[in-house]
GROMACS .gro file of C-alpha atoms in nm:
model
  459
    1MET     CA    1   3.798  11.597  -0.501
    2CYS     CA    2   3.583  11.482  -0.796
    3VAL     CA    3   3.747  11.168  -0.787
    4GLY     CA    4   3.706  11.080  -0.470
    5LEU     CA    5   3.310  11.120  -0.508
    6PHE     CA    6   3.358  10.931  -0.840
    7LEU     CA    7   3.494  10.612  -0.661
    8VAL     CA    8   3.217  10.629  -0.404
    9GLN     CA    9   2.927  10.626  -0.655
   10LEU     CA   10   3.092  10.412  -0.878
   11ASP     CA   11   3.117  10.104  -0.640
   12ALA     CA   12   2.783  10.197  -0.456
   13THR     CA   13   2.581  10.137  -0.820
   14ALA     CA   14   2.796   9.847  -0.985
   15VAL     CA   15   2.748   9.667  -0.606
   16ASN     CA   16   2.348   9.666  -0.677
   17VAL     CA   17   2.402   9.478  -0.986
   18ALA     CA   18   2.633   9.254  -0.838
   19LEU     CA   19   2.393   9.147  -0.579
   20PRO     CA   20   2.204   8.864  -0.738
   21ALA     CA   21   2.558   8.731  -0.803
   22ILE     CA   22   2.698   8.773  -0.465
   23GLY     CA   23   2.377   8.579  -0.338
   24ALA     CA   24   2.423   8.294  -0.582
   25ASP     CA   25   2.799   8.258  -0.508
   26LEU     CA   26   2.766   8.301  -0.102
   27HIS     CA   27   2.450   8.157  -0.068
   28ALA     CA   28   2.291   8.473   0.087
   29SER     CA   29   1.944   8.557   0.169
   30VAL     CA   30   1.767   8.877   0.087
   31SER     CA   31   1.850   8.994   0.446
   32GLY     CA   32   2.199   8.891   0.380
   33LEU     CA   33   2.210   9.139   0.048
   34GLN     CA   34   2.023   9.379   0.268
   35TRP     CA   35   2.330   9.385   0.451
   36VAL     CA   36   2.601   9.415   0.210
   37VAL     CA   37   2.454   9.727   0.098
   38ALA     CA   38   2.361   9.853   0.449
   39GLY     CA   39   2.662   9.733   0.598
   40TYR     CA   40   2.856   9.998   0.349
   41LEU     CA   41   2.571  10.281   0.433
   42VAL     CA   42   2.545  10.256   0.803
   43PRO     CA   43   2.917  10.330   0.919
   44PHE     CA   44   2.902  10.570   0.617
   45ALA     CA   45   2.609  10.764   0.769
   46ALA     CA   46   2.721  10.756   1.131
   47LEU     CA   47   3.077  10.865   1.092
   48LEU     CA   48   2.981  11.148   0.887
   49LEU     CA   49   2.980  11.388   1.168
   50ALA     CA   50   3.281  11.273   1.320
   51VAL     CA   51   3.486  11.324   0.970
   52GLY     CA   52   3.368  11.669   0.915
   53THR     CA   53   3.470  11.786   1.271
   54LEU     CA   54   3.802  11.597   1.227
   55GLY     CA   55   3.881  11.745   0.908
   56ASP     CA   56   3.774  12.105   1.067
   57ARG     CA   57   4.040  12.050   1.321
   58TYR     CA   58   4.288  11.869   1.145
   59GLY     CA   59   4.275  11.962   0.799
   60HIS     CA   60   4.048  11.838   0.525
   61ARG     CA   61   4.320  11.711   0.315
   62ARG     CA   62   4.415  11.464   0.579
   63VAL     CA   63   4.057  11.322   0.629
   64VAL     CA   64   4.054  11.277   0.213
   65ILE     CA   65   4.388  11.085   0.226
   66ALA     CA   66   4.247  10.890   0.506
   67GLY     CA   67   3.933  10.781   0.318
   68LEU     CA   68   4.103  10.688  -0.003
   69LEU     CA   69   4.352  10.453   0.165
   70LEU     CA   70   4.079  10.298   0.390
   71PHE     CA   71   3.859  10.248   0.084
   72ALA     CA   72   4.134  10.053  -0.082
   73ALA     CA   73   4.162   9.860   0.215
   74GLY     CA   74   3.797   9.770   0.256
   75SER     CA   75   3.786   9.703  -0.141
   76ALA     CA   76   4.070   9.446  -0.096
   77ALA     CA   77   3.875   9.250   0.205
   78CYS     CA   78   3.570   9.233  -0.033
   79ALA     CA   79   3.727   9.098  -0.318
   80ILE     CA   80   3.881   8.817  -0.096
   81ALA     CA   81   3.585   8.756   0.140
   82PRO     CA   82   3.530   8.404   0.151
   83ASN     CA   83   3.129   8.426   0.316
   84THR     CA   84   2.856   8.649   0.387
   85GLY     CA   85   3.017   8.791   0.721
   86MET     CA   86   3.351   8.851   0.574
   87LEU     CA   87   3.216   9.092   0.260
   88ILE     CA   88   2.977   9.262   0.506
   89ALA     CA   89   3.255   9.362   0.716
   90GLY     CA   90   3.478   9.456   0.418
   91ARG     CA   91   3.177   9.687   0.352
   92ALA     CA   92   3.218   9.857   0.680
   93VAL     CA   93   3.590   9.949   0.602
   94GLN     CA   94   3.470  10.085   0.274
   95GLY     CA   95   3.175  10.257   0.445
   96ILE     CA   96   3.444  10.434   0.704
   97GLY     CA   97   3.662  10.539   0.424
   98GLY     CA   98   3.349  10.633   0.234
   99ALA     CA   99   3.257  10.873   0.491
  100ALA     CA  100   3.590  11.035   0.506
  101LEU     CA  101   3.565  11.112   0.128
  102GLY     CA  102   3.216  11.217   0.112
  103THR     CA  103   3.282  11.512   0.385
  104GLY     CA  104   3.659  11.580   0.286
  105THR     CA  105   3.636  11.608  -0.071
  106LEU     CA  106   3.329  11.865  -0.065
  107ALA     CA  107   3.471  12.075   0.274
  108VAL     CA  108   3.796  12.142   0.027
  109ILE     CA  109   3.577  12.250  -0.247
  110SER     CA  110   3.341  12.457  -0.030
  111LEU     CA  111   3.667  12.622   0.165
  112ALA     CA  112   3.822  12.676  -0.212
  113TYR     CA  113   3.500  12.863  -0.329
  114PRO     CA  114   3.385  13.093  -0.010
  115GLN     CA  115   3.117  13.329  -0.251
  116GLU     CA  116   2.792  13.118  -0.222
  117ARG     CA  117   2.755  13.177  -0.608
  118GLU     CA  118   3.056  13.020  -0.727
  119ARG     CA  119   3.040  12.764  -0.449
  120ALA     CA  120   2.701  12.653  -0.593
  121LYS     CA  121   2.843  12.610  -0.904
  122ALA     CA  122   3.158  12.417  -0.786
  123ILE     CA  123   2.880  12.179  -0.631
  124GLY     CA  124   2.716  12.086  -0.971
  125ILE     CA  125   3.029  12.023  -1.116
  126TRP     CA  126   3.107  11.806  -0.808
  127PHE     CA  127   2.794  11.631  -0.798
  128ALA     CA  128   2.818  11.591  -1.211
  129VAL     CA  129   3.116  11.384  -1.191
  130GLY     CA  130   3.018  11.184  -0.918
  131GLY     CA  131   2.688  11.123  -1.168
  132ILE     CA  132   2.913  10.995  -1.433
  133ALA     CA  133   2.979  10.704  -1.218
  134ARG     CA  134   2.634  10.640  -1.156
  135PRO     CA  135   2.550  10.519  -1.508
  136LEU     CA  136   2.906  10.362  -1.496
  137GLY     CA  137   2.870  10.171  -1.201
  138PRO     CA  138   2.541   9.921  -1.356
  139LEU     CA  139   2.775   9.893  -1.686
  140VAL     CA  140   3.081   9.864  -1.548
  141GLY     CA  141   2.919   9.594  -1.288
  142GLY     CA  142   2.726   9.393  -1.533
  143LEU     CA  143   3.067   9.350  -1.747
  144LEU     CA  144   3.239   9.213  -1.453
  145VAL     CA  145   2.969   9.009  -1.305
  146ALA     CA  146   2.940   8.852  -1.668
  147GLY     CA  147   3.327   8.808  -1.709
  148PRO     CA  148   3.564   8.785  -1.440
  149GLY     CA  149   3.350   8.778  -1.150
  150TRP     CA  150   3.152   9.012  -0.914
  151ARG     CA  151   3.461   8.999  -0.668
  152TRP     CA  152   3.631   9.246  -0.967
  153VAL     CA  153   3.375   9.489  -0.878
  154PHE     CA  154   3.613   9.540  -0.559
  155LEU     CA  155   3.936   9.514  -0.700
  156LEU     CA  156   3.882   9.774  -0.985
  157ASN     CA  157   3.842  10.050  -0.714
  158LEU     CA  158   4.218   9.983  -0.627
  159PRO     CA  159   4.411  10.110  -0.930
  160VAL     CA  160   4.123  10.446  -0.899
  161ILE     CA  161   4.253  10.507  -0.565
  162ALA     CA  162   4.639  10.441  -0.648
  163ALA     CA  163   4.561  10.710  -0.955
  164SER     CA  164   4.367  10.970  -0.763
  165LEU     CA  165   4.642  10.989  -0.460
  166VAL     CA  166   4.933  11.108  -0.652
  167PRO     CA  167   4.716  11.454  -0.714
  168VAL     CA  168   4.560  11.497  -0.398
  169LEU     CA  169   4.903  11.465  -0.253
  170THR     CA  170   5.088  11.727  -0.474
  171GLN     CA  171   4.748  11.949  -0.579
  172VAL     CA  172   4.547  12.013  -0.266
  173PRO     CA  173   4.681  12.267   0.002
  174ALA     CA  174   4.755  12.077   0.321
  175GLY     CA  175   4.556  12.370   0.534
  176ARG     CA  176   4.570  12.378   0.929
  177GLY     CA  177   4.236  12.343   1.061
  178MET     CA  178   4.081  12.492   1.349
  179ALA     CA  179   4.227  12.357   1.712
  180ALA     CA  180   3.857  12.469   1.858
  181ALA     CA  181   3.701  12.186   1.654
  182ARG     CA  182   3.656  11.892   1.884
  183LEU     CA  183   3.537  11.519   1.848
  184ASP     CA  184   3.217  11.416   2.049
  185VAL     CA  185   3.336  11.054   2.093
  186GLN     CA  186   3.036  10.962   2.321
  187GLY     CA  187   2.769  11.111   2.082
  188THR     CA  188   2.932  10.955   1.776
  189ALA     CA  189   2.937  10.651   1.923
  190LEU     CA  190   2.566  10.646   2.026
  191GLY     CA  191   2.463  10.781   1.688
  192ALA     CA  192   2.598  10.493   1.518
  193LEU     CA  193   2.424  10.242   1.787
  194THR     CA  194   2.085  10.409   1.707
  195LEU     CA  195   2.153  10.407   1.335
  196THR     CA  196   2.256  10.024   1.335
  197SER     CA  197   2.013   9.944   1.569
  198LEU     CA  198   1.739  10.079   1.364
  199MET     CA  199   1.856   9.906   1.064
  200LEU     CA  200   1.850   9.581   1.217
  201ALA     CA  201   1.479   9.603   1.354
  202LEU     CA  202   1.378   9.693   0.994
  203ILE     CA  203   1.599   9.395   0.828
  204GLU     CA  204   1.527   9.153   1.087
  205GLY     CA  205   1.139   9.260   1.111
  206GLY     CA  206   1.123   9.167   0.748
  207SER     CA  207   1.259   8.851   0.806
  208ASN     CA  208   1.074   8.737   1.079
  209GLY     CA  209   0.819   8.935   1.169
  210MET     CA  210   0.826   9.294   1.343
  211ASP     CA  211   0.692   9.096   1.663
  212SER     CA  212   1.003   8.857   1.656
  213PRO     CA  213   1.226   8.860   1.946
  214PRO     CA  214   1.556   9.007   1.710
  215ALA     CA  215   1.308   9.283   1.579
  216LEU     CA  216   1.164   9.403   1.932
  217ALA     CA  217   1.516   9.361   2.075
  218ALA     CA  218   1.656   9.577   1.783
  219ILE     CA  219   1.384   9.806   1.850
  220ALA     CA  220   1.444   9.855   2.229
  221ALA     CA  221   1.774   9.934   2.157
  222ALA     CA  222   1.719  10.206   1.920
  223VAL     CA  223   1.492  10.366   2.137
  224VAL     CA  224   1.760  10.350   2.417
  225PHE     CA  225   2.061  10.450   2.253
  226GLY     CA  226   1.842  10.696   2.098
  227TRP     CA  227   1.756  10.848   2.424
  228ALA     CA  228   2.077  10.839   2.530
  229PHE     CA  229   2.234  11.033   2.188
  230GLY     CA  230   1.964  11.341   2.273
  231ARG     CA  231   2.076  11.371   2.612
  232VAL     CA  232   2.424  11.377   2.570
  233GLU     CA  233   2.407  11.622   2.275
  234ARG     CA  234   2.248  11.862   2.469
  235ARG     CA  235   2.493  11.880   2.775
  236HIS     CA  236   2.828  11.830   2.559
  237PRO     CA  237   2.974  12.157   2.533
  238HIS     CA  238   3.110  12.039   2.156
  239PRO     CA  239   2.821  11.802   2.036
  240ALA     CA  240   2.870  11.587   1.730
  241LEU     CA  241   2.495  11.688   1.593
  242PRO     CA  242   2.469  12.063   1.762
  243LEU     CA  243   2.098  12.057   1.778
  244GLY     CA  244   2.054  12.443   1.758
  245LEU     CA  245   2.143  12.443   1.358
  246PHE     CA  246   1.824  12.299   1.354
  247ARG     CA  247   1.621  12.602   1.467
  248ASP     CA  248   1.668  12.755   1.143
  249ARG     CA  249   1.349  12.592   0.908
  250ARG     CA  250   1.566  12.612   0.588
  251PHE     CA  251   1.854  12.395   0.718
  252SER     CA  252   1.601  12.177   0.878
  253THR     CA  253   1.418  12.142   0.547
  254ALA     CA  254   1.723  12.070   0.346
  255ASN     CA  255   1.825  11.768   0.560
  256ALA     CA  256   1.502  11.645   0.606
  257ALA     CA  257   1.448  11.667   0.223
  258ALA     CA  258   1.812  11.490   0.185
  259VAL     CA  259   1.657  11.183   0.418
  260VAL     CA  260   1.370  11.154   0.209
  261VAL     CA  261   1.538  11.140  -0.147
  262ALA     CA  262   1.805  10.915  -0.049
  263LEU     CA  263   1.579  10.703   0.124
  264VAL     CA  264   1.344  10.645  -0.196
  265HIS     CA  265   1.651  10.640  -0.467
  266VAL     CA  266   1.827  10.395  -0.319
  267GLY     CA  267   1.575  10.193  -0.195
  268THR     CA  268   1.428  10.173  -0.561
  269VAL     CA  269   1.756  10.151  -0.709
  270PHE     CA  270   1.775   9.824  -0.491
  271LEU     CA  271   1.456   9.672  -0.583
  272LEU     CA  272   1.467   9.709  -0.928
  273ALA     CA  273   1.794   9.581  -0.943
  274LEU     CA  274   1.643   9.255  -0.784
  275TYR     CA  275   1.326   9.277  -1.020
  276LEU     CA  276   1.533   9.316  -1.318
  277GLN     CA  277   1.750   9.030  -1.239
  278GLY     CA  278   1.566   8.823  -1.025
  279ILE     CA  279   1.192   8.878  -1.156
  280GLN     CA  280   1.242   8.942  -1.530
  281GLN     CA  281   1.550   8.709  -1.504
  282ARG     CA  282   1.777   8.976  -1.745
  283ALA     CA  283   2.157   8.934  -1.738
  284PRO     CA  284   2.356   9.136  -1.536
  285LEU     CA  285   2.462   9.341  -1.799
  286ALA     CA  286   2.128   9.394  -1.952
  287ALA     CA  287   2.007   9.461  -1.612
  288GLY     CA  288   2.238   9.746  -1.557
  289ALA     CA  289   2.206   9.905  -1.913
  290ALA     CA  290   1.826   9.915  -1.865
  291LEU     CA  291   1.902  10.151  -1.525
  292LEU     CA  292   2.108  10.385  -1.762
  293PRO     CA  293   1.801  10.624  -1.783
  294MET     CA  294   1.780  10.687  -1.406
  295PHE     CA  295   2.123  10.797  -1.364
  296ILE     CA  296   2.222  10.979  -1.682
  297PRO     CA  297   2.003  11.312  -1.616
  298LEU     CA  298   2.241  11.357  -1.352
  299ILE     CA  299   2.517  11.413  -1.585
  300VAL     CA  300   2.347  11.672  -1.780
  301LEU     CA  301   2.170  11.848  -1.506
  302ALA     CA  302   2.392  11.856  -1.221
  303PRO     CA  303   2.606  12.164  -1.367
  304PHE     CA  304   2.277  12.312  -1.502
  305THR     CA  305   2.106  12.267  -1.134
  306GLY     CA  306   2.404  12.445  -0.993
  307ARG     CA  307   2.400  12.772  -1.232
  308VAL     CA  308   2.020  12.730  -1.175
  309THR     CA  309   2.046  12.732  -0.761
  310ALA     CA  310   2.306  13.008  -0.807
  311ARG     CA  311   2.082  13.256  -1.007
  312TYR     CA  312   1.734  13.192  -0.875
  313GLY     CA  313   1.808  12.989  -0.541
  314PRO     CA  314   1.716  12.636  -0.411
  315ARG     CA  315   1.329  12.630  -0.366
  316ILE     CA  316   1.261  12.590  -0.754
  317PRO     CA  317   1.477  12.330  -0.868
  318ALA     CA  318   1.422  12.117  -0.530
  319THR     CA  319   1.071  12.162  -0.521
  320THR     CA  320   1.031  12.075  -0.906
  321GLY     CA  321   1.259  11.767  -0.879
  322LEU     CA  322   1.039  11.655  -0.579
  323VAL     CA  323   0.734  11.637  -0.808
  324LEU     CA  324   0.890  11.495  -1.085
  325GLY     CA  325   1.013  11.187  -0.871
  326ALA     CA  326   0.663  11.174  -0.718
  327THR     CA  327   0.499  11.111  -1.054
  328GLY     CA  328   0.788  10.846  -1.165
  329THR     CA  329   0.718  10.638  -0.807
  330ALA     CA  330   0.370  10.647  -0.873
  331LEU     CA  331   0.410  10.506  -1.184
  332LEU     CA  332   0.588  10.158  -1.051
  333THR     CA  333   0.211  10.095  -0.947
  334ARG     CA  334   0.178  10.032  -1.336
  335VAL     CA  335   0.497   9.765  -1.305
  336ASN     CA  336   0.406   9.396  -1.357
  337ALA     CA  337   0.640   9.084  -1.338
  338ASP     CA  338   0.606   9.071  -1.717
  339SER     CA  339   0.612   9.391  -1.804
  340PRO     CA  340   0.796   9.531  -2.103
  341TYR     CA  341   1.075   9.787  -2.090
  342VAL     CA  342   0.911  10.052  -2.184
  343ILE     CA  343   0.635  10.073  -1.927
  344LEU     CA  344   0.929  10.102  -1.673
  345LEU     CA  345   1.103  10.363  -1.829
  346PRO     CA  346   0.900  10.645  -1.740
  347THR     CA  347   0.964  10.594  -1.404
  348LEU     CA  348   1.347  10.562  -1.463
  349VAL     CA  349   1.347  10.913  -1.637
  350LEU     CA  350   1.167  11.093  -1.386
  351LEU     CA  351   1.376  10.939  -1.108
  352GLY     CA  352   1.675  11.028  -1.258
  353THR     CA  353   1.579  11.378  -1.371
  354GLY     CA  354   1.416  11.458  -1.011
  355LEU     CA  355   1.736  11.351  -0.858
  356GLY     CA  356   1.943  11.578  -1.092
  357LEU     CA  357   1.747  11.876  -0.963
  358LEU     CA  358   1.722  11.775  -0.610
  359THR     CA  359   2.074  11.725  -0.477
  360THR     CA  360   2.274  12.066  -0.550
  361PRO     CA  361   2.024  12.290  -0.402
  362LEU     CA  362   1.983  12.079  -0.086
  363VAL     CA  363   2.384  12.072   0.008
  364ALA     CA  364   2.385  12.423  -0.102
  365THR     CA  365   2.120  12.565   0.129
  366ALA     CA  366   2.239  12.309   0.426
  367ILE     CA  367   2.609  12.458   0.382
  368ALA     CA  368   2.505  12.826   0.357
  369THR     CA  369   2.262  12.834   0.652
  370ALA     CA  370   2.531  12.694   0.899
  371PRO     CA  371   2.775  12.954   1.055
  372HIS     CA  372   3.094  13.008   0.834
  373ASN     CA  373   3.298  12.827   1.077
  374GLN     CA  374   3.134  12.520   1.081
  375ALA     CA  375   3.130  12.403   0.737
  376GLY     CA  376   3.276  12.030   0.782
  377LEU     CA  377   3.007  11.961   1.011
  378ALA     CA  378   2.717  12.143   0.794
  379ILE     CA  379   2.827  11.911   0.500
  380GLY     CA  380   2.875  11.607   0.763
  381ILE     CA  381   2.515  11.684   0.867
  382ASN     CA  382   2.367  11.685   0.525
  383ASN     CA  383   2.578  11.361   0.437
  384THR     CA  384   2.469  11.185   0.706
  385ALA     CA  385   2.136  11.253   0.660
  386ARG     CA  386   2.172  11.132   0.336
  387GLN     CA  387   2.325  10.793   0.406
  388SER     CA  388   2.089  10.735   0.679
  389GLY     CA  389   1.809  10.782   0.433
  390ALA     CA  390   1.981  10.545   0.227
  391ALA     CA  391   2.051  10.299   0.480
  392THR     CA  392   1.664  10.327   0.586
  393GLY     CA  393   1.551  10.293   0.241
  394ILE     CA  394   1.718   9.967   0.186
  395ALA     CA  395   1.559   9.842   0.479
  396LEU     CA  396   1.232   9.973   0.445
  397PHE     CA  397   1.209   9.877   0.105
  398GLY     CA  398   1.382   9.517   0.117
  399THR     CA  399   1.146   9.458   0.371
  400LEU     CA  400   0.833   9.525   0.171
  401THR     CA  401   0.879   9.308  -0.085
  402GLY     CA  402   1.075   8.998   0.039
  403SER     CA  403   1.238   8.735  -0.183
  404THR     CA  404   1.220   8.720  -0.569
  405THR     CA  405   1.143   8.343  -0.546
  406ASP     CA  406   0.757   8.472  -0.460
  407PRO     CA  407   0.686   8.683  -0.789
  408HIS     CA  408   0.348   8.795  -0.646
  409GLN     CA  409   0.445   8.892  -0.277
  410PHE     CA  410   0.764   9.069  -0.473
  411MET     CA  411   0.542   9.288  -0.709
  412ALA     CA  412   0.300   9.363  -0.411
  413GLY     CA  413   0.531   9.475  -0.238
  414LEU     CA  414   0.714   9.698  -0.540
  415HIS     CA  415   0.385   9.825  -0.580
  416LEU     CA  416   0.352   9.949  -0.200
  417ALA     CA  417   0.687  10.077  -0.206
  418GLY     CA  418   0.599  10.311  -0.549
  419ILE     CA  419   0.297  10.452  -0.315
  420THR     CA  420   0.512  10.501  -0.025
  421ALA     CA  421   0.781  10.678  -0.201
  422ALA     CA  422   0.538  10.929  -0.383
  423THR     CA  423   0.347  11.010  -0.063
  424LEU     CA  424   0.699  11.128   0.082
  425TYR     CA  425   0.819  11.327  -0.200
  426LEU     CA  426   0.499  11.510  -0.220
  427LEU     CA  427   0.512  11.555   0.149
  428THR     CA  428   0.849  11.703   0.120
  429ALA     CA  429   0.804  11.899  -0.159
  430ALA     CA  430   0.532  12.098   0.045
  431ALA     CA  431   0.767  12.169   0.259
  432THR     CA  432   1.090  12.289   0.028
  433ALA     CA  433   0.784  12.508  -0.161
  434THR     CA  434   0.723  12.648   0.200
  435PHE     CA  435   1.097  12.670   0.374
  436LEU     CA  436   1.319  12.682   0.144
  437PRO     CA  437   1.473  13.064   0.057
  438PRO     CA  438   1.364  13.183  -0.304
  439ARG     CA  439   1.689  13.353  -0.407
  440VAL     CA  440   2.032  13.253  -0.346
  441SER     CA  441   2.101  13.590  -0.160
  442THR     CA  442   1.879  13.505   0.111
  443VAL     CA  443   2.049  13.180   0.174
  444THR     CA  444   2.261  13.306   0.453
  445SER     CA  445   2.283  13.245   0.816
  446ASP     CA  446   2.164  13.496   1.019
  447ARG     CA  447   2.357  13.325   1.356
  448ASP     CA  448   2.656  13.489   1.508
  449PRO     CA  449   2.913  13.190   1.535
  450ARG     CA  450   3.138  13.419   1.773
  451ARG     CA  451   2.856  13.462   2.038
  452ASP     CA  452   2.709  13.107   1.992
  453PRO     CA  453   2.923  12.877   1.816
  454GLN     CA  454   2.720  12.556   1.879
  455GLY     CA  455   2.364  12.715   1.861
  456MET     CA  456   2.363  12.587   2.267
  457SER     CA  457   2.136  12.864   2.355
  458ASP     CA  458   1.853  12.714   2.097
  459LEU     CA  459   1.823  12.451   2.358
   0.00000   0.00000   0.00000
């Protein structure tokens, strides 16, 4: 199961380093590069709820196997893409496979460790293995871009997938699933259309202005699709997103924090990859190495945070991580086009340390405060929150900075992104300090799933 997360994380960070080379080779604009990233994140986010429900119904092992095969197909398509459109299409297939892996692997682990303390430790290990991929990604991406070329960033996935399929097929129990879990096709489609329209509005607005016809049309579509999504979910007997779950403030806070954390982290990595190569003219490998201090703390802190969460609850590590992250993003205002690396280093270390403290308690809270028969759905909601935040971060932060061909505009946008991120982190820290439980023994659902399986009474 850890291999599945490793694969998804390795690809994500390696692609960030490869973006300038992809842009030069395929003549892609900044908005095109945003879609290379968002084209993966949007289907990832949109389908997480659906694959969580499918796993609950048919078994999460099948979902993991399907995710590996789809990720392989998408990687092969990206490797041979002749233009930006085909590359984005391949990334979308990768996103579908990534959604299956992101939900399925964590669901298998969650069901294998029913005790909350042991589950928190297992989730910490899972994130630690995924965390190893994050610092490797920039290095591997830089080596491949400088050597055989950016297409090998995607080809590298194929042998990893082939090697991981064997233990999944032989070691993971098949599981029967639950026949009661039903897929909300209409809600899933409307949710995907809402998120896609929002991304289109932000990216087109950054390129042509928010008052341009494409941006206005995308905003209108997002409003209409979002309204329809809420209406369908309130009436569907088995909604993709049971809105009643959000009545629990612990559950709501954990997922809202997940949105903000992913928005800031992924958006910042996107900007710094462009800054290091486009503004400071560093080689791909040097840029990848420069990002390592952001990712290394994840390896060290993820298992430690799992133990801290199991012993003391999620409030302390989550709030501490947000405050550290806010400090790091605020320091981006001190970075200039010709700043030495030592000026950027505190931002990288503080962001990485904050993320290492954040993810495990947020996921553990989201799972533990949902009904026990909806583990896959709870994981899907939390993953959807994180991936939606990541896609929004790419679109929003890319819109703030514009092209690296204008260093003055880019740096002004980078400073604004730092202020925006710090503000979001501090507001979220206030929420986690107020609503997340102080002890792991209090992280438990008080909702009886037999009486109210979808939380519909809360509507």
